[in-house]
């Protein structure tokens, strides 16, 4: 096996993360840093989002200029994961969903009516079926808070369609209510609900569960009419415990082993997803207010983490290929992005690593797209 294109870092070596603070930069300044992927190479492709689709581009900074918008209102990849069949799904805010097969050219499934004025997120799986949430921010959508508004959406990659399955009304959310976030633990769903009455804003928190298989709910049918949605109130602390980052010492062992070469004083906040699983868990190392953001996915045959600057850790085997480096961690750098650009959510489909990128300024996002990397060429080509 030839490790081409990249200088792979064997587990145990120190890797510099360019997004770290001045203290960490100084600590690493005398250490050798291995080469990163070139911006242009045959082992990867760049894609960007236009107003209603996506297209290939030579470099992100050459893509169509987009005005900076709040991240809730911009076209960007907002979540990604791997389904039970090993194929990747990337959720695109205000646009639809990208589904990947064995190639690096995804299919974009769209539904303008559902996505145009709603913020997408929370890609999860229940019984191997993908679901996600849609919410309408009342600040940007004055008509938000409709009881008929769809909240939980089922994605059918086979039918290339979206099916609304749970609405605000079925969750007993009043006209003035607005779901601000939702968490699924694999059994129960939890939501934060914002209400505005007489210019006064209050929050309450609910725990709810479908008493029937969500995949069996037909589009536009009323689950509430059959008594199949159970809703109860929970405390604010109960909800916050679900979404507050835990100390990295509590992370899964495979993830801790993957990242054990990172110095203990390097600060990061990591979103960890299980392939084909429920909502992610969050872990922090060091200070959370200035920590580098990272994403990780744990699958039965591999574990991978991607940091905002493109530093990527991988251990295991790409589907259909033998173990890389005898199962020990390898690390490499994705192509360097321009200033104010960063890597975000990712997924792996077959031999392809797909990583979202975006241009950002505080809470606003401009240009956005994704990078596909042919891992066969990186790890297995002769």
CSV table of C-alpha atoms in Angstrom, one decimal:
chain,number,residue,atom,x,y,z
A,1,UNK,CA,0.0,0.0,0.0
A,2,UNK,CA,1.4,3.4,-1.0
A,3,UNK,CA,0.4,6.5,0.9
A,4,UNK,CA,0.4,9.0,-2.0
A,5,UNK,CA,-0.3,12.7,-2.3
A,6,UNK,CA,-0.1,13.3,1.4
A,7,UNK,CA,2.4,12.9,4.1
A,8,UNK,CA,0.4,10.9,6.6
A,9,UNK,CA,1.0,11.5,10.3
A,10,UNK,CA,1.3,8.2,12.2
A,11,UNK,CA,-0.5,8.1,15.5
A,12,UNK,CA,1.5,9.7,18.3
A,13,UNK,CA,3.0,12.6,16.3
A,14,UNK,CA,2.1,16.1,17.2
A,15,UNK,CA,-0.1,18.0,14.6
A,16,UNK,CA,-0.4,21.8,14.5
A,17,UNK,CA,-3.9,23.1,14.2
A,18,UNK,CA,-3.8,26.5,12.5
A,19,UNK,CA,-7.0,27.6,14.1
A,20,UNK,CA,-5.5,27.5,17.6
A,21,UNK,CA,-4.7,30.6,19.7
A,22,UNK,CA,-1.4,32.4,20.1
A,23,UNK,CA,-0.4,30.3,23.1
A,24,UNK,CA,-0.7,27.0,21.2
A,25,UNK,CA,1.0,28.4,18.1
A,26,UNK,CA,4.0,29.4,20.2
A,27,UNK,CA,4.1,26.0,21.8
A,28,UNK,CA,4.3,24.3,18.4
A,29,UNK,CA,6.4,26.8,16.4
A,30,UNK,CA,9.6,24.7,16.6
A,31,UNK,CA,8.0,21.4,15.6
A,32,UNK,CA,7.9,20.0,12.1
A,33,UNK,CA,4.5,20.2,10.4
A,34,UNK,CA,3.8,17.7,7.6
A,35,UNK,CA,2.5,18.8,4.1
A,36,UNK,CA,-1.2,19.4,3.5
A,37,UNK,CA,-3.2,18.6,0.4
A,38,UNK,CA,-2.6,21.0,-2.5
A,39,UNK,CA,-5.5,23.3,-3.4
A,40,UNK,CA,-5.7,21.8,-6.9
A,41,UNK,CA,-5.1,18.1,-7.4
A,42,UNK,CA,-6.7,15.1,-9.1
A,43,UNK,CA,-7.6,13.5,-5.7
A,44,UNK,CA,-10.3,16.0,-4.8
A,45,UNK,CA,-13.0,18.3,-6.3
A,46,UNK,CA,-14.5,21.6,-5.1
A,47,UNK,CA,-18.2,22.4,-5.4
A,48,UNK,CA,-20.1,25.6,-4.5
A,49,UNK,CA,-23.8,26.4,-4.0
A,50,UNK,CA,-25.6,28.8,-6.4
A,51,UNK,CA,-29.0,30.1,-5.7
A,52,UNK,CA,-30.8,26.8,-6.5
A,53,UNK,CA,-28.2,24.2,-7.2
A,54,UNK,CA,-24.5,23.4,-7.0
A,55,UNK,CA,-21.6,23.3,-9.4
A,56,UNK,CA,-18.0,22.4,-9.6
A,57,UNK,CA,-15.3,25.1,-9.2
A,58,UNK,CA,-11.5,25.2,-9.3
A,59,UNK,CA,-11.2,27.0,-5.9
A,60,UNK,CA,-13.8,28.2,-3.3
A,61,UNK,CA,-12.7,31.8,-3.6
A,62,UNK,CA,-13.5,31.7,-7.3
A,63,UNK,CA,-17.2,30.8,-6.7
A,64,UNK,CA,-20.1,33.0,-7.1
A,65,UNK,CA,-20.2,35.8,-4.6
A,66,UNK,CA,-23.0,35.6,-2.0
A,67,UNK,CA,-23.9,38.4,0.3
A,68,UNK,CA,-23.3,37.6,4.0
A,69,UNK,CA,-26.5,36.5,5.7
A,70,UNK,CA,-27.3,35.1,9.1
A,71,UNK,CA,-26.4,31.4,9.1
A,72,UNK,CA,-30.1,30.5,9.6
A,73,UNK,CA,-31.0,32.2,6.3
A,74,UNK,CA,-28.0,31.2,4.1
A,75,UNK,CA,-27.6,28.3,1.7
A,76,UNK,CA,-25.0,26.1,3.4
A,77,UNK,CA,-24.5,22.5,4.5
A,78,UNK,CA,-26.0,22.4,8.0
A,79,UNK,CA,-25.5,18.8,8.9
A,80,UNK,CA,-24.2,15.5,7.5
A,81,UNK,CA,-23.9,11.8,8.5
A,82,UNK,CA,-23.7,8.3,7.1
A,83,UNK,CA,-26.8,6.1,6.7
A,84,UNK,CA,-26.9,2.4,7.6
A,85,UNK,CA,-26.1,1.5,4.0
A,86,UNK,CA,-22.9,3.4,4.2
A,87,UNK,CA,-24.0,6.3,1.9
A,88,UNK,CA,-23.7,9.9,2.9
A,89,UNK,CA,-26.4,12.5,3.3
A,90,UNK,CA,-25.7,16.2,3.6
A,91,UNK,CA,-28.5,18.5,4.6
A,92,UNK,CA,-28.4,21.9,2.8
A,93,UNK,CA,-30.2,24.8,4.5
A,94,UNK,CA,-32.9,26.5,2.3
A,95,UNK,CA,-32.2,24.1,-0.5
A,96,UNK,CA,-32.7,20.4,0.2
A,97,UNK,CA,-30.5,17.3,0.7
A,98,UNK,CA,-27.5,15.9,-1.1
A,99,UNK,CA,-27.3,12.1,-1.3
A,100,UNK,CA,-24.2,10.3,-2.3
A,101,UNK,CA,-23.7,6.9,-3.8
A,102,UNK,CA,-20.4,5.4,-5.0
A,103,UNK,CA,-19.4,8.5,-7.0
A,104,UNK,CA,-18.4,12.0,-6.0
A,105,UNK,CA,-21.3,13.6,-7.9
A,106,UNK,CA,-24.2,13.7,-5.5
A,107,UNK,CA,-27.9,14.0,-6.2
A,108,UNK,CA,-29.7,17.1,-4.9
A,109,UNK,CA,-33.2,16.4,-3.7
A,110,UNK,CA,-35.2,19.6,-3.5
A,111,UNK,CA,-38.6,20.8,-2.2
A,112,UNK,CA,-38.9,24.6,-2.6
A,113,UNK,CA,-42.1,24.8,-0.6
A,114,UNK,CA,-40.6,23.1,2.4
A,115,UNK,CA,-37.1,24.6,2.4
A,116,UNK,CA,-37.5,28.2,1.0
A,117,UNK,CA,-38.4,30.0,4.3
A,118,UNK,CA,-37.4,27.4,6.9
A,119,UNK,CA,-34.1,26.6,8.6
A,120,UNK,CA,-33.1,23.0,8.3
A,121,UNK,CA,-31.0,21.0,10.8
A,122,UNK,CA,-30.7,17.9,13.1
A,123,UNK,CA,-30.2,15.1,10.6
A,124,UNK,CA,-30.9,11.9,12.6
A,125,UNK,CA,-31.9,8.3,12.0
A,126,UNK,CA,-34.6,6.2,13.6
A,127,UNK,CA,-34.8,2.6,12.6
A,128,UNK,CA,-32.3,3.4,9.8
A,129,UNK,CA,-34.7,6.1,8.3
A,130,UNK,CA,-33.3,9.6,8.0
A,131,UNK,CA,-35.3,12.6,9.5
A,132,UNK,CA,-34.5,16.2,10.1
A,133,UNK,CA,-36.1,19.3,11.5
A,134,UNK,CA,-37.4,22.5,9.9
A,135,UNK,CA,-38.0,25.7,11.9
A,136,UNK,CA,-39.1,29.2,11.0
A,137,UNK,CA,-37.3,32.0,12.8
A,138,UNK,CA,-39.9,34.6,13.8
A,139,UNK,CA,-37.4,37.4,13.3
A,140,UNK,CA,-37.0,36.6,9.6
A,141,UNK,CA,-40.4,35.0,9.0
A,142,UNK,CA,-43.3,37.0,10.3
A,143,UNK,CA,-45.7,34.2,9.5
A,144,UNK,CA,-43.9,31.7,11.6
A,145,UNK,CA,-45.6,29.7,14.4
A,146,UNK,CA,-48.3,28.2,12.3
A,147,UNK,CA,-49.8,25.0,13.9
A,148,UNK,CA,-49.8,23.4,10.5
A,149,UNK,CA,-46.1,24.1,10.1
A,150,UNK,CA,-44.0,20.9,9.5
A,151,UNK,CA,-41.3,20.3,12.0
A,152,UNK,CA,-40.1,16.7,11.6
A,153,UNK,CA,-39.5,15.7,8.0
A,154,UNK,CA,-38.7,12.2,6.7
A,155,UNK,CA,-36.3,11.9,3.8
A,156,UNK,CA,-36.7,9.0,1.3
A,157,UNK,CA,-33.5,8.8,-0.8
A,158,UNK,CA,-35.1,5.9,-2.8
A,159,UNK,CA,-38.2,8.0,-3.7
A,160,UNK,CA,-36.1,11.2,-3.8
A,161,UNK,CA,-38.8,13.0,-1.8
A,162,UNK,CA,-39.5,14.6,1.6
A,163,UNK,CA,-42.5,13.6,3.8
A,164,UNK,CA,-43.7,15.9,6.6
A,165,UNK,CA,-44.6,13.7,9.6
A,166,UNK,CA,-45.0,15.9,12.7
A,167,UNK,CA,-46.3,19.5,12.8
A,168,UNK,CA,-46.3,22.2,15.5
A,169,UNK,CA,-50.0,21.5,16.1
A,170,UNK,CA,-49.3,17.8,16.9
A,171,UNK,CA,-46.8,19.0,19.5
A,172,UNK,CA,-49.4,21.3,21.1
A,173,UNK,CA,-47.4,24.4,20.1
A,174,UNK,CA,-49.6,27.4,20.1
A,175,UNK,CA,-49.9,30.0,17.3
A,176,UNK,CA,-47.3,32.2,19.0
A,177,UNK,CA,-44.9,29.3,19.6
A,178,UNK,CA,-41.6,28.7,17.8
A,179,UNK,CA,-39.3,25.7,18.1
A,180,UNK,CA,-35.8,26.9,18.6
A,181,UNK,CA,-34.0,23.6,18.8
A,182,UNK,CA,-34.7,19.8,19.0
A,183,UNK,CA,-32.8,16.8,20.2
A,184,UNK,CA,-33.4,13.1,19.6
A,185,UNK,CA,-31.7,10.6,21.9
A,186,UNK,CA,-32.7,7.5,19.9
A,187,UNK,CA,-36.0,7.0,21.8
A,188,UNK,CA,-37.5,10.4,22.8
A,189,UNK,CA,-37.5,13.8,21.2
A,190,UNK,CA,-36.8,17.0,23.2
A,191,UNK,CA,-37.6,20.5,22.0
A,192,UNK,CA,-37.1,24.1,23.2
A,193,UNK,CA,-40.1,26.2,22.5
A,194,UNK,CA,-40.1,30.0,22.4
A,195,UNK,CA,-43.4,31.9,22.9
A,196,UNK,CA,-44.1,35.6,22.5
A,197,UNK,CA,-47.1,37.2,24.1
A,198,UNK,CA,-47.7,40.9,24.7
A,199,UNK,CA,-44.1,41.5,23.6
A,200,UNK,CA,-42.9,39.2,26.4
A,201,UNK,CA,-40.7,36.2,25.4
A,202,UNK,CA,-40.8,33.0,27.4
A,203,UNK,CA,-39.3,29.5,26.9
A,204,UNK,CA,-40.6,26.1,27.8
A,205,UNK,CA,-39.3,22.7,27.1
A,206,UNK,CA,-41.1,19.5,26.0
A,207,UNK,CA,-40.3,15.8,25.8
A,208,UNK,CA,-42.3,14.0,23.1
A,209,UNK,CA,-42.5,10.6,21.5
A,210,UNK,CA,-44.3,9.0,18.6
A,211,UNK,CA,-46.2,6.0,19.7
A,212,UNK,CA,-46.1,4.6,16.2
A,213,UNK,CA,-43.2,4.2,13.8
A,214,UNK,CA,-42.6,7.6,12.2
A,215,UNK,CA,-41.8,6.0,8.9
A,216,UNK,CA,-45.4,4.6,8.8
A,217,UNK,CA,-46.9,8.1,9.1
A,218,UNK,CA,-48.2,9.2,5.7
A,219,UNK,CA,-47.6,12.7,4.5
A,220,UNK,CA,-50.2,15.3,5.6
A,221,UNK,CA,-51.9,12.8,7.9
A,222,UNK,CA,-52.6,13.8,11.5
A,223,UNK,CA,-50.6,11.7,14.0
A,224,UNK,CA,-52.3,13.6,16.8
A,225,UNK,CA,-55.8,12.6,15.6
A,226,UNK,CA,-54.9,9.0,16.3
A,227,UNK,CA,-53.3,9.8,19.7
A,228,UNK,CA,-49.9,8.7,18.5
A,229,UNK,CA,-47.9,11.6,19.8
A,230,UNK,CA,-47.2,11.8,23.6
A,231,UNK,CA,-46.1,15.2,24.8
A,232,UNK,CA,-45.0,16.3,28.3
A,233,UNK,CA,-43.2,19.3,29.9
A,234,UNK,CA,-39.6,19.0,31.2
A,235,UNK,CA,-37.4,21.5,33.0
A,236,UNK,CA,-34.9,23.8,31.4
A,237,UNK,CA,-32.0,22.1,33.1
A,238,UNK,CA,-33.1,18.7,31.8
A,239,UNK,CA,-33.0,20.1,28.3
A,240,UNK,CA,-29.8,21.9,28.7
A,241,UNK,CA,-28.0,18.8,30.0
A,242,UNK,CA,-28.7,17.2,26.6
A,243,UNK,CA,-27.0,19.9,24.5
A,244,UNK,CA,-24.3,21.2,26.8
A,245,UNK,CA,-20.8,19.9,25.9
A,246,UNK,CA,-19.3,17.3,28.2
A,247,UNK,CA,-15.7,17.1,29.1
A,248,UNK,CA,-13.7,15.3,26.5
A,249,UNK,CA,-12.6,12.8,29.0
A,250,UNK,CA,-16.2,11.4,28.8
A,251,UNK,CA,-16.0,10.9,25.0
A,252,UNK,CA,-16.2,7.4,23.5
A,253,UNK,CA,-12.9,5.5,23.8
A,254,UNK,CA,-12.4,5.2,20.0
A,255,UNK,CA,-12.7,9.0,19.6
A,256,UNK,CA,-10.3,9.6,22.5
A,257,UNK,CA,-7.8,7.2,21.0
A,258,UNK,CA,-8.1,8.9,17.6
A,259,UNK,CA,-7.2,12.3,19.0
A,260,UNK,CA,-4.8,11.4,21.8
A,261,UNK,CA,-1.9,13.0,20.0
A,262,UNK,CA,-3.5,16.4,20.5
A,263,UNK,CA,-1.9,18.3,23.4
A,264,UNK,CA,-4.0,18.5,26.5
A,265,UNK,CA,-4.0,22.3,26.6
A,266,UNK,CA,-5.4,22.6,23.1
A,267,UNK,CA,-8.9,24.0,23.3
A,268,UNK,CA,-11.6,22.6,21.1
A,269,UNK,CA,-15.4,21.9,21.0
A,270,UNK,CA,-16.3,18.7,19.1
A,271,UNK,CA,-19.6,17.5,17.7
A,272,UNK,CA,-19.7,13.7,17.7
A,273,UNK,CA,-22.2,11.7,15.6
A,274,UNK,CA,-22.7,8.0,15.4
A,275,UNK,CA,-23.2,6.8,11.8
A,276,UNK,CA,-26.9,6.2,11.3
A,277,UNK,CA,-27.6,7.4,14.8
A,278,UNK,CA,-29.5,10.0,16.8
A,279,UNK,CA,-28.6,13.6,17.7
A,280,UNK,CA,-24.9,14.2,18.2
A,281,UNK,CA,-23.1,14.5,21.6
A,282,UNK,CA,-20.9,17.5,22.3
A,283,UNK,CA,-17.5,17.4,23.9
A,284,UNK,CA,-15.1,20.2,25.0
A,285,UNK,CA,-11.5,20.3,25.8
A,286,UNK,CA,-10.2,23.3,27.6
A,287,UNK,CA,-11.9,26.7,27.2
A,288,UNK,CA,-15.1,26.5,25.2
A,289,UNK,CA,-15.4,30.2,24.4
A,290,UNK,CA,-12.3,30.3,22.1
A,291,UNK,CA,-12.0,26.6,21.2
A,292,UNK,CA,-11.5,25.3,17.7
A,293,UNK,CA,-14.6,23.7,16.3
A,294,UNK,CA,-14.5,20.1,15.1
A,295,UNK,CA,-16.8,17.3,13.8
A,296,UNK,CA,-16.5,13.6,14.2
A,297,UNK,CA,-18.3,10.5,13.1
A,298,UNK,CA,-18.0,7.0,14.5
A,299,UNK,CA,-18.8,4.1,12.3
A,300,UNK,CA,-18.3,0.3,12.8
A,301,UNK,CA,-15.2,0.2,10.5
A,302,UNK,CA,-13.8,3.7,10.9
A,303,UNK,CA,-13.7,6.8,13.0
A,304,UNK,CA,-12.9,10.2,11.6
A,305,UNK,CA,-12.6,13.8,12.9
A,306,UNK,CA,-12.3,17.0,10.9
A,307,UNK,CA,-11.2,20.3,12.4
A,308,UNK,CA,-12.2,23.7,11.1
A,309,UNK,CA,-8.7,24.3,9.6
A,310,UNK,CA,-8.9,21.0,7.7
A,311,UNK,CA,-6.7,18.9,10.0
A,312,UNK,CA,-8.3,15.4,9.6
A,313,UNK,CA,-7.8,12.3,11.7
A,314,UNK,CA,-8.8,8.9,10.5
A,315,UNK,CA,-8.6,5.3,11.8
A,316,UNK,CA,-9.9,2.1,10.3
A,317,UNK,CA,-10.8,1.2,6.7
A,318,UNK,CA,-12.7,2.9,3.9
A,319,UNK,CA,-15.7,0.7,3.0
A,320,UNK,CA,-14.6,-2.1,0.7
A,321,UNK,CA,-10.9,-1.5,1.3
A,322,UNK,CA,-8.3,-3.0,3.8
A,323,UNK,CA,-7.2,-1.3,7.0
A,324,UNK,CA,-5.1,1.9,6.7
A,325,UNK,CA,-1.8,1.8,8.6
A,326,UNK,CA,-2.9,-1.4,10.4
A,327,UNK,CA,-5.7,0.4,12.0
A,328,UNK,CA,-3.6,3.1,13.7
A,329,UNK,CA,-4.5,6.7,13.4
A,330,UNK,CA,-3.4,8.7,10.4
A,331,UNK,CA,-3.7,12.5,10.1
A,332,UNK,CA,-3.6,14.9,7.2
A,333,UNK,CA,-4.5,18.4,6.1
A,334,UNK,CA,-7.3,19.2,3.7
A,335,UNK,CA,-6.4,22.0,1.3
A,336,UNK,CA,-5.9,25.4,3.0
A,337,UNK,CA,-8.9,27.7,2.8
A,338,UNK,CA,-8.7,31.5,2.4
A,339,UNK,CA,-9.0,33.7,5.5
A,340,UNK,CA,-12.5,33.6,7.1
A,341,UNK,CA,-13.3,30.3,5.5
A,342,UNK,CA,-13.5,27.1,7.4
A,343,UNK,CA,-14.5,23.4,7.1
A,344,UNK,CA,-17.7,22.3,8.8
A,345,UNK,CA,-19.8,19.1,8.8
A,346,UNK,CA,-18.6,16.1,6.9
A,347,UNK,CA,-19.5,12.5,5.9
A,348,UNK,CA,-17.9,9.6,4.2
A,349,UNK,CA,-19.6,7.7,1.4
A,350,UNK,CA,-17.9,4.7,0.0
A,351,UNK,CA,-14.3,5.9,-0.8
A,352,UNK,CA,-15.2,9.6,-0.8
A,353,UNK,CA,-14.8,12.0,2.1
A,354,UNK,CA,-17.2,14.9,1.7
A,355,UNK,CA,-16.5,18.0,3.8
A,356,UNK,CA,-18.6,21.2,3.9
A,357,UNK,CA,-16.8,24.6,3.6
A,358,UNK,CA,-18.1,28.1,4.1
A,359,UNK,CA,-17.1,31.7,4.3
A,360,UNK,CA,-18.2,33.3,7.5
A,361,UNK,CA,-18.1,36.5,9.5
A,362,UNK,CA,-19.3,36.1,13.1
A,363,UNK,CA,-22.9,34.8,12.8
A,364,UNK,CA,-23.2,35.4,9.0
A,365,UNK,CA,-22.3,33.1,6.1
A,366,UNK,CA,-21.4,34.0,2.5
A,367,UNK,CA,-20.1,31.6,0.0
A,368,UNK,CA,-20.5,27.9,0.8
A,369,UNK,CA,-20.1,24.5,-0.8
A,370,UNK,CA,-18.3,21.2,-0.2
A,371,UNK,CA,-15.1,19.3,-1.0
A,372,UNK,CA,-15.0,15.7,-2.2
A,373,UNK,CA,-11.8,13.7,-1.5
A,374,UNK,CA,-11.0,10.4,-3.2
A,375,UNK,CA,-9.6,8.4,-0.3
A,376,UNK,CA,-8.7,5.5,-2.6
A,377,UNK,CA,-6.2,7.7,-4.3
A,378,UNK,CA,-4.8,9.0,-1.0
A,379,UNK,CA,-4.5,5.8,0.8
A,380,UNK,CA,-4.5,2.9,-1.6
A,381,UNK,CA,-3.2,4.0,-5.0
A,382,UNK,CA,0.1,2.4,-6.1
